[in-house]
Short mmCIF file of C-alpha atoms and ligand atoms in Angstrom, two decimals:
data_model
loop_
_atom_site.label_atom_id
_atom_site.label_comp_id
_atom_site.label_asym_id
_atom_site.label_seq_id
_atom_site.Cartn_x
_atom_site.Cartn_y
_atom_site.Cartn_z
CA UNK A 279 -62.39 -12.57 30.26
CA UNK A 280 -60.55 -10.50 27.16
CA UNK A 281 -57.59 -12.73 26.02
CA UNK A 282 -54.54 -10.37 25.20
CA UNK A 283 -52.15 -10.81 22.66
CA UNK A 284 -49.03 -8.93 24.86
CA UNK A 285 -49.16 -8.92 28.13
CA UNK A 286 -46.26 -6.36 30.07
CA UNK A 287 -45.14 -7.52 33.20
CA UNK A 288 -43.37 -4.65 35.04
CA UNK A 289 -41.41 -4.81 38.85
CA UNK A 290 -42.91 -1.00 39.21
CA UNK A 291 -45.23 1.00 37.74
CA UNK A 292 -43.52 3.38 35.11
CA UNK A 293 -40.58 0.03 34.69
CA UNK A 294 -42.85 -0.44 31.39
CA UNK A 295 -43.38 2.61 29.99
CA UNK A 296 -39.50 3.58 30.49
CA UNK A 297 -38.51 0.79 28.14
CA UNK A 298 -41.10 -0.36 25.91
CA UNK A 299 -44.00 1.98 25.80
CA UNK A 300 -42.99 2.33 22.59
CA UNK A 301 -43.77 -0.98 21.34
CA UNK A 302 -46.71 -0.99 23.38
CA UNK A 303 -48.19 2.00 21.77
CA UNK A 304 -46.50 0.70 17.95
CA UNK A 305 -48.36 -2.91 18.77
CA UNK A 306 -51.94 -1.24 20.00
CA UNK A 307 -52.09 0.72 16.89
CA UNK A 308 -51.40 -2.42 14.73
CA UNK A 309 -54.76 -4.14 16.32
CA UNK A 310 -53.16 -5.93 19.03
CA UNK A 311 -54.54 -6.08 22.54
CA UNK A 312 -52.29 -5.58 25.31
CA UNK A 313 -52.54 -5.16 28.81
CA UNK A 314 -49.73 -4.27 31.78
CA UNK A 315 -49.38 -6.44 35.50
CA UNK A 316 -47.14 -4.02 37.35
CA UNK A 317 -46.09 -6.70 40.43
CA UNK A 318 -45.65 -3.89 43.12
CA UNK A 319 -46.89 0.09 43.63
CA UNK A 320 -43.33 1.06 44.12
CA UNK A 321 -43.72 2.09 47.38
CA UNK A 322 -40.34 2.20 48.38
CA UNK A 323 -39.73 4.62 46.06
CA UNK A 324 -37.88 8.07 47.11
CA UNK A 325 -41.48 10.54 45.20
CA UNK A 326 -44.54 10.25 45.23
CA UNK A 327 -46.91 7.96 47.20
CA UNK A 328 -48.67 4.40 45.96
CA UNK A 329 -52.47 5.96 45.95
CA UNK A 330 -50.35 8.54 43.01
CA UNK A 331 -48.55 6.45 41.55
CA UNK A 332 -51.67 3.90 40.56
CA UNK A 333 -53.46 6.89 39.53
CA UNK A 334 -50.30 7.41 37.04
CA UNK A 335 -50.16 4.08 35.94
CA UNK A 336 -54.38 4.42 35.02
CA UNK A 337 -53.29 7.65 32.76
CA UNK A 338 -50.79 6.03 31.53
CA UNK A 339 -53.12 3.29 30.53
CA UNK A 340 -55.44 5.40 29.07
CA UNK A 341 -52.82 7.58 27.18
CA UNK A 342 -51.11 4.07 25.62
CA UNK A 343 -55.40 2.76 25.11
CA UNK A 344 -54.07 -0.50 26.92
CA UNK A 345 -57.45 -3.65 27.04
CA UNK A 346 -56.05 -3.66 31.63
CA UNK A 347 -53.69 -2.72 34.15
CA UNK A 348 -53.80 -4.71 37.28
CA UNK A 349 -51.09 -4.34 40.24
CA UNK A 350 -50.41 -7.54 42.32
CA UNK A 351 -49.10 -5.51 45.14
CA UNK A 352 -46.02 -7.14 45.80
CA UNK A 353 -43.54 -5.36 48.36
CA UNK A 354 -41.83 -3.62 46.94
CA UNK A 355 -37.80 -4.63 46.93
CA UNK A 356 -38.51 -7.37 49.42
CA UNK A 357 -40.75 -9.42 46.59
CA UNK A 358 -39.73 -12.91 46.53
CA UNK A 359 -39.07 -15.52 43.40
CA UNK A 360 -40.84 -18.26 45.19
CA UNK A 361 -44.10 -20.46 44.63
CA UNK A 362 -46.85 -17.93 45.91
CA UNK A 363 -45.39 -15.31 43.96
CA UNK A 364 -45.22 -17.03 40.90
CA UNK A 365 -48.86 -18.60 41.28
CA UNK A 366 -50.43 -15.12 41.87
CA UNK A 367 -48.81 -14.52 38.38
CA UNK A 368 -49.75 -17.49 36.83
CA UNK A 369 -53.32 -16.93 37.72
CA UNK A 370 -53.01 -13.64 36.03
CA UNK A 371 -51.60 -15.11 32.97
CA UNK A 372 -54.39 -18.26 33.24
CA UNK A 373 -56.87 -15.72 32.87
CA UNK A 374 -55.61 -13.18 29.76
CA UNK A 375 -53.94 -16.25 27.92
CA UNK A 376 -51.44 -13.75 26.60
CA UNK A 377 -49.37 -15.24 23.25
CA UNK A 378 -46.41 -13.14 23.73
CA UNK A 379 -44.89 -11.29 27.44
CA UNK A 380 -42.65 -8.55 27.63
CA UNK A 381 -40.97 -8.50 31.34
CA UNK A 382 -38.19 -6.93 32.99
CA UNK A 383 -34.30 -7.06 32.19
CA UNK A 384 -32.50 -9.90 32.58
CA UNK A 385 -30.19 -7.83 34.99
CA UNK A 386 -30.23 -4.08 35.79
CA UNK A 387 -29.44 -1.67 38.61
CA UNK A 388 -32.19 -2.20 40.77
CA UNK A 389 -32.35 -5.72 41.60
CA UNK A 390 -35.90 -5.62 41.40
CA UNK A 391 -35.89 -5.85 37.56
CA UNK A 392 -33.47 -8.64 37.54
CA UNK A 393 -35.51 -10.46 39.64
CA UNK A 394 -38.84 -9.38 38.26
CA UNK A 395 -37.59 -10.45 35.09
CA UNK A 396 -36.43 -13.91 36.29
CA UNK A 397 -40.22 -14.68 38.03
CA UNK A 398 -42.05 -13.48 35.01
CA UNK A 399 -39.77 -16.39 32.99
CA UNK A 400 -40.57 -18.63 36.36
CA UNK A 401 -44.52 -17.96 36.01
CA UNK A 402 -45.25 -18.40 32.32
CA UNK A 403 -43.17 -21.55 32.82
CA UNK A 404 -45.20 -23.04 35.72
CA UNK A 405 -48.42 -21.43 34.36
CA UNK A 406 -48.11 -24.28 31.78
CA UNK A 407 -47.99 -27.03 33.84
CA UNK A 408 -51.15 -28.85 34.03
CA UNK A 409 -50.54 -29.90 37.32
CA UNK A 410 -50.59 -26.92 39.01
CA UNK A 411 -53.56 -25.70 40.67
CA UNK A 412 -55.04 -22.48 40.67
CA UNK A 413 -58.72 -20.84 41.23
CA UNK A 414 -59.76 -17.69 40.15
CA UNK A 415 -63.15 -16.40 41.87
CA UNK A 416 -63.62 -19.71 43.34
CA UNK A 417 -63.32 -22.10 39.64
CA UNK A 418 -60.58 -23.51 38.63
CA UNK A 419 -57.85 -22.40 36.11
CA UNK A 420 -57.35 -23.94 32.93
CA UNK A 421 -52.89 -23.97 32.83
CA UNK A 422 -51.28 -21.61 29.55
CA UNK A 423 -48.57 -21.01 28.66
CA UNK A 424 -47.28 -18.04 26.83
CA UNK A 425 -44.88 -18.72 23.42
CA UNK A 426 -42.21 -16.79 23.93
CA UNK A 427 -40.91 -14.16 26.29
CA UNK A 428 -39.15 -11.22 25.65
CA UNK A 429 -37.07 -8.83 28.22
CA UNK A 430 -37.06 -5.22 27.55
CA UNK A 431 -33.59 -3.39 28.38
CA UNK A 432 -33.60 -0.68 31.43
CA UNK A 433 -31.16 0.94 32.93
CA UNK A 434 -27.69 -1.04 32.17
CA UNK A 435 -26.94 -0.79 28.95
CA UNK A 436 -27.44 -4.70 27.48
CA UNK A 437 -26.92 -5.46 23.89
CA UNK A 438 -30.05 -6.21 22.38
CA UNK A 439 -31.18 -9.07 20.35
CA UNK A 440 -33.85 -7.41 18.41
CA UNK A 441 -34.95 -3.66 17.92
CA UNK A 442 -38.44 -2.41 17.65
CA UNK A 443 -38.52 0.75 15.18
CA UNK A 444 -40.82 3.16 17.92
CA UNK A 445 -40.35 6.25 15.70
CA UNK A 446 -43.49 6.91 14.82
CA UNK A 447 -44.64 6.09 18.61
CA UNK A 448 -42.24 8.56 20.14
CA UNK A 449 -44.35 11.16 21.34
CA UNK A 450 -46.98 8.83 22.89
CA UNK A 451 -44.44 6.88 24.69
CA UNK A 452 -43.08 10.30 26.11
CA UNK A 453 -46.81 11.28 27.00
CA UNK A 454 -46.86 7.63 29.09
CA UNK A 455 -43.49 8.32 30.78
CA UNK A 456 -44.58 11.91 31.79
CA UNK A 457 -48.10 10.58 32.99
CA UNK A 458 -46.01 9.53 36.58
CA UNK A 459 -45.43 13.13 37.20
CA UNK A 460 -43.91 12.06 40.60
CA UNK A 461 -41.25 10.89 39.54
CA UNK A 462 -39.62 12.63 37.34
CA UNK A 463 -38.04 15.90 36.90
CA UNK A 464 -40.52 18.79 37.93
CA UNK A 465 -39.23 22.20 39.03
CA UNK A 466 -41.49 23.12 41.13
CA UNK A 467 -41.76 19.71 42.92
CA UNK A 468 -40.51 20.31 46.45
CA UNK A 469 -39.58 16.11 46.81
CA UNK A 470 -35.86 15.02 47.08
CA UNK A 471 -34.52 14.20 43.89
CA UNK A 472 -33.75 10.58 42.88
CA UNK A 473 -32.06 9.19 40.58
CA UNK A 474 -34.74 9.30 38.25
CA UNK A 475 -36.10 12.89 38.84
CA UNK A 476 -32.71 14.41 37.52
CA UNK A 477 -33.39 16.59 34.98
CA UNK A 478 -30.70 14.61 32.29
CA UNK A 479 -32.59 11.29 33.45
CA UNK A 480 -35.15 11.51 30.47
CA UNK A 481 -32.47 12.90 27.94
CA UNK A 482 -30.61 9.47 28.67
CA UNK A 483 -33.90 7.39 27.63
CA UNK A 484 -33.70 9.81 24.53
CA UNK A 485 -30.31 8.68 24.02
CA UNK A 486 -30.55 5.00 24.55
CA UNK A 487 -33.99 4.86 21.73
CA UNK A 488 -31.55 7.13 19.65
CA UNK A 489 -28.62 4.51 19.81
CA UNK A 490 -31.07 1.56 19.35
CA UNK A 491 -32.51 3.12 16.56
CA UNK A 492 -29.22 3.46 15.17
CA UNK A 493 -28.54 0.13 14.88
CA UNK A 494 -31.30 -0.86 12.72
CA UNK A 495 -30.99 2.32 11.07
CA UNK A 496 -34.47 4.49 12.18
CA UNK A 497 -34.77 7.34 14.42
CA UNK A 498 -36.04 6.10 17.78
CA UNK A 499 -35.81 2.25 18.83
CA UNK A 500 -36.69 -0.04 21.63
CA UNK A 501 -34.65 -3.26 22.51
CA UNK A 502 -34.70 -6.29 23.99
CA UNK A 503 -33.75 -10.04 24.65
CA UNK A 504 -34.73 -13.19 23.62
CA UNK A 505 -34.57 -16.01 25.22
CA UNK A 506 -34.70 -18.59 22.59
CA UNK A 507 -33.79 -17.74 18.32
CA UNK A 508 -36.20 -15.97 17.17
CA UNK A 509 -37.71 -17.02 14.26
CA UNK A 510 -39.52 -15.83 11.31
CA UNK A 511 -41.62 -17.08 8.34
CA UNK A 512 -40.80 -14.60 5.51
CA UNK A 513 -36.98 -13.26 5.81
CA UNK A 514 -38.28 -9.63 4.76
CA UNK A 515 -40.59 -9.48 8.09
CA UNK A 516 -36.52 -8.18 9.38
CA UNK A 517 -35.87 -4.84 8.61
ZN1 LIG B 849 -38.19 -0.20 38.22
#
């Protein structure tokens, strides 16, 4: 199996490429391999229909050149944080050894990304504990444990602990986000609106990489949280 060096853990499919396509697309081009585990298909969502949406998240893939997507299926809004839901992660995790994970917010309007966030902590935790068991195509899993964890920033506006400069990424992380054509703002679609599909819905993710950028000084940035200090080898690797 491909090891990755990233690997995106998402509540629904387009959660990623909302908030850190960006850094997807800025880490891809600098030779690392990353992949995407979207836990559910989003079916509860008000456009669109699952069979779509995984056919967005597969463009999507192929527009960001990510090494896999998988979907655990996970009901959507009714997922749990509990011990089979973590294990079904940690087997994912056991078998791309990822070094670094990029999950959901640590809180956010839909309580799916709060909580997606807090079981992606949950199963690169318990995916490092030797005594846990778990098989994948009938041999046993060797346990791993990612080194650090990272949460990207969605809706709420949180106050980020680092800022990835996405500038030169910009139009291929607007390329991802328009790959789920469903859901967002299409004139001609004849779907309800949602909160999403307003037509001012992807100015505001303009905004929010504008005023992220700002802070570090560049055009377009992505945020997000730590949780432990970060740390670096060679001060000038901060910009
Ligand atoms: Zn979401």
């Amino acid at each position: 199996m491909e090891k990755l060096d990233i690997l995106v853990m998402a509540a629904h499919p387009d959660d990623a490429e909302l908030s850190c396509s960006g850094t997807i697309a800025a880490q891809i081009a600098a030779g690392y391999k990353v992949g995407i585990l979207d836990f559910t298909q989003g079916e509860m969502g008000t456009r669109g229909t699952p069979a779509i949406r995984l056919q967005e998240a597969q463009k999507s893939a192929e527009i960001l050149g990510l090494n896999m997507r998988e979907n655990l299926g996970f009901r959507d809004v009714f997922f749990q944080d509990d011990e089979e839901h973590q294990k079904a992660i940690a087997r994912v995790i056991r078998k791309y050894k990822p070094e670094m994970v990029l999950a959901n917010a640590i809180s956010d309007r839909h309580p799916d990304h709060g909580k997606g966030g807090a079981l992606a902590s949950k199963a690169c935790f318990v995916s490092g504990l030797r005594m846990l068991e778990t098989e994948l195509e009938g041999k046993n899993q060797e346990p791993w444990r990612p080194k650090v964890i990272y949460h990207y920033i969605q809706n709420n506006h949180i106050n980020p602990d680092i800022v990835l400069d996405i500038t030169a990424f910009w139009e291929k992380k607007m390329a991802s986000i328009k790959a789920f054509k469903s859901q967002f703002h299409d004139p001609d679609s004849k779907e309800p609106e949602s909160f999403i599909s307003a037509p001012g819905f992807l100015d505001f993710i303009e905004a929010r990489a504008k005023e992220y950028g700002h802070k570090i000084g560049v055009k377009y940035g992505e945020g997000f949280t730590v949780e432990r200090v970060p740390g670096v080898k060679n001060l000038f690797d901060l910009v």
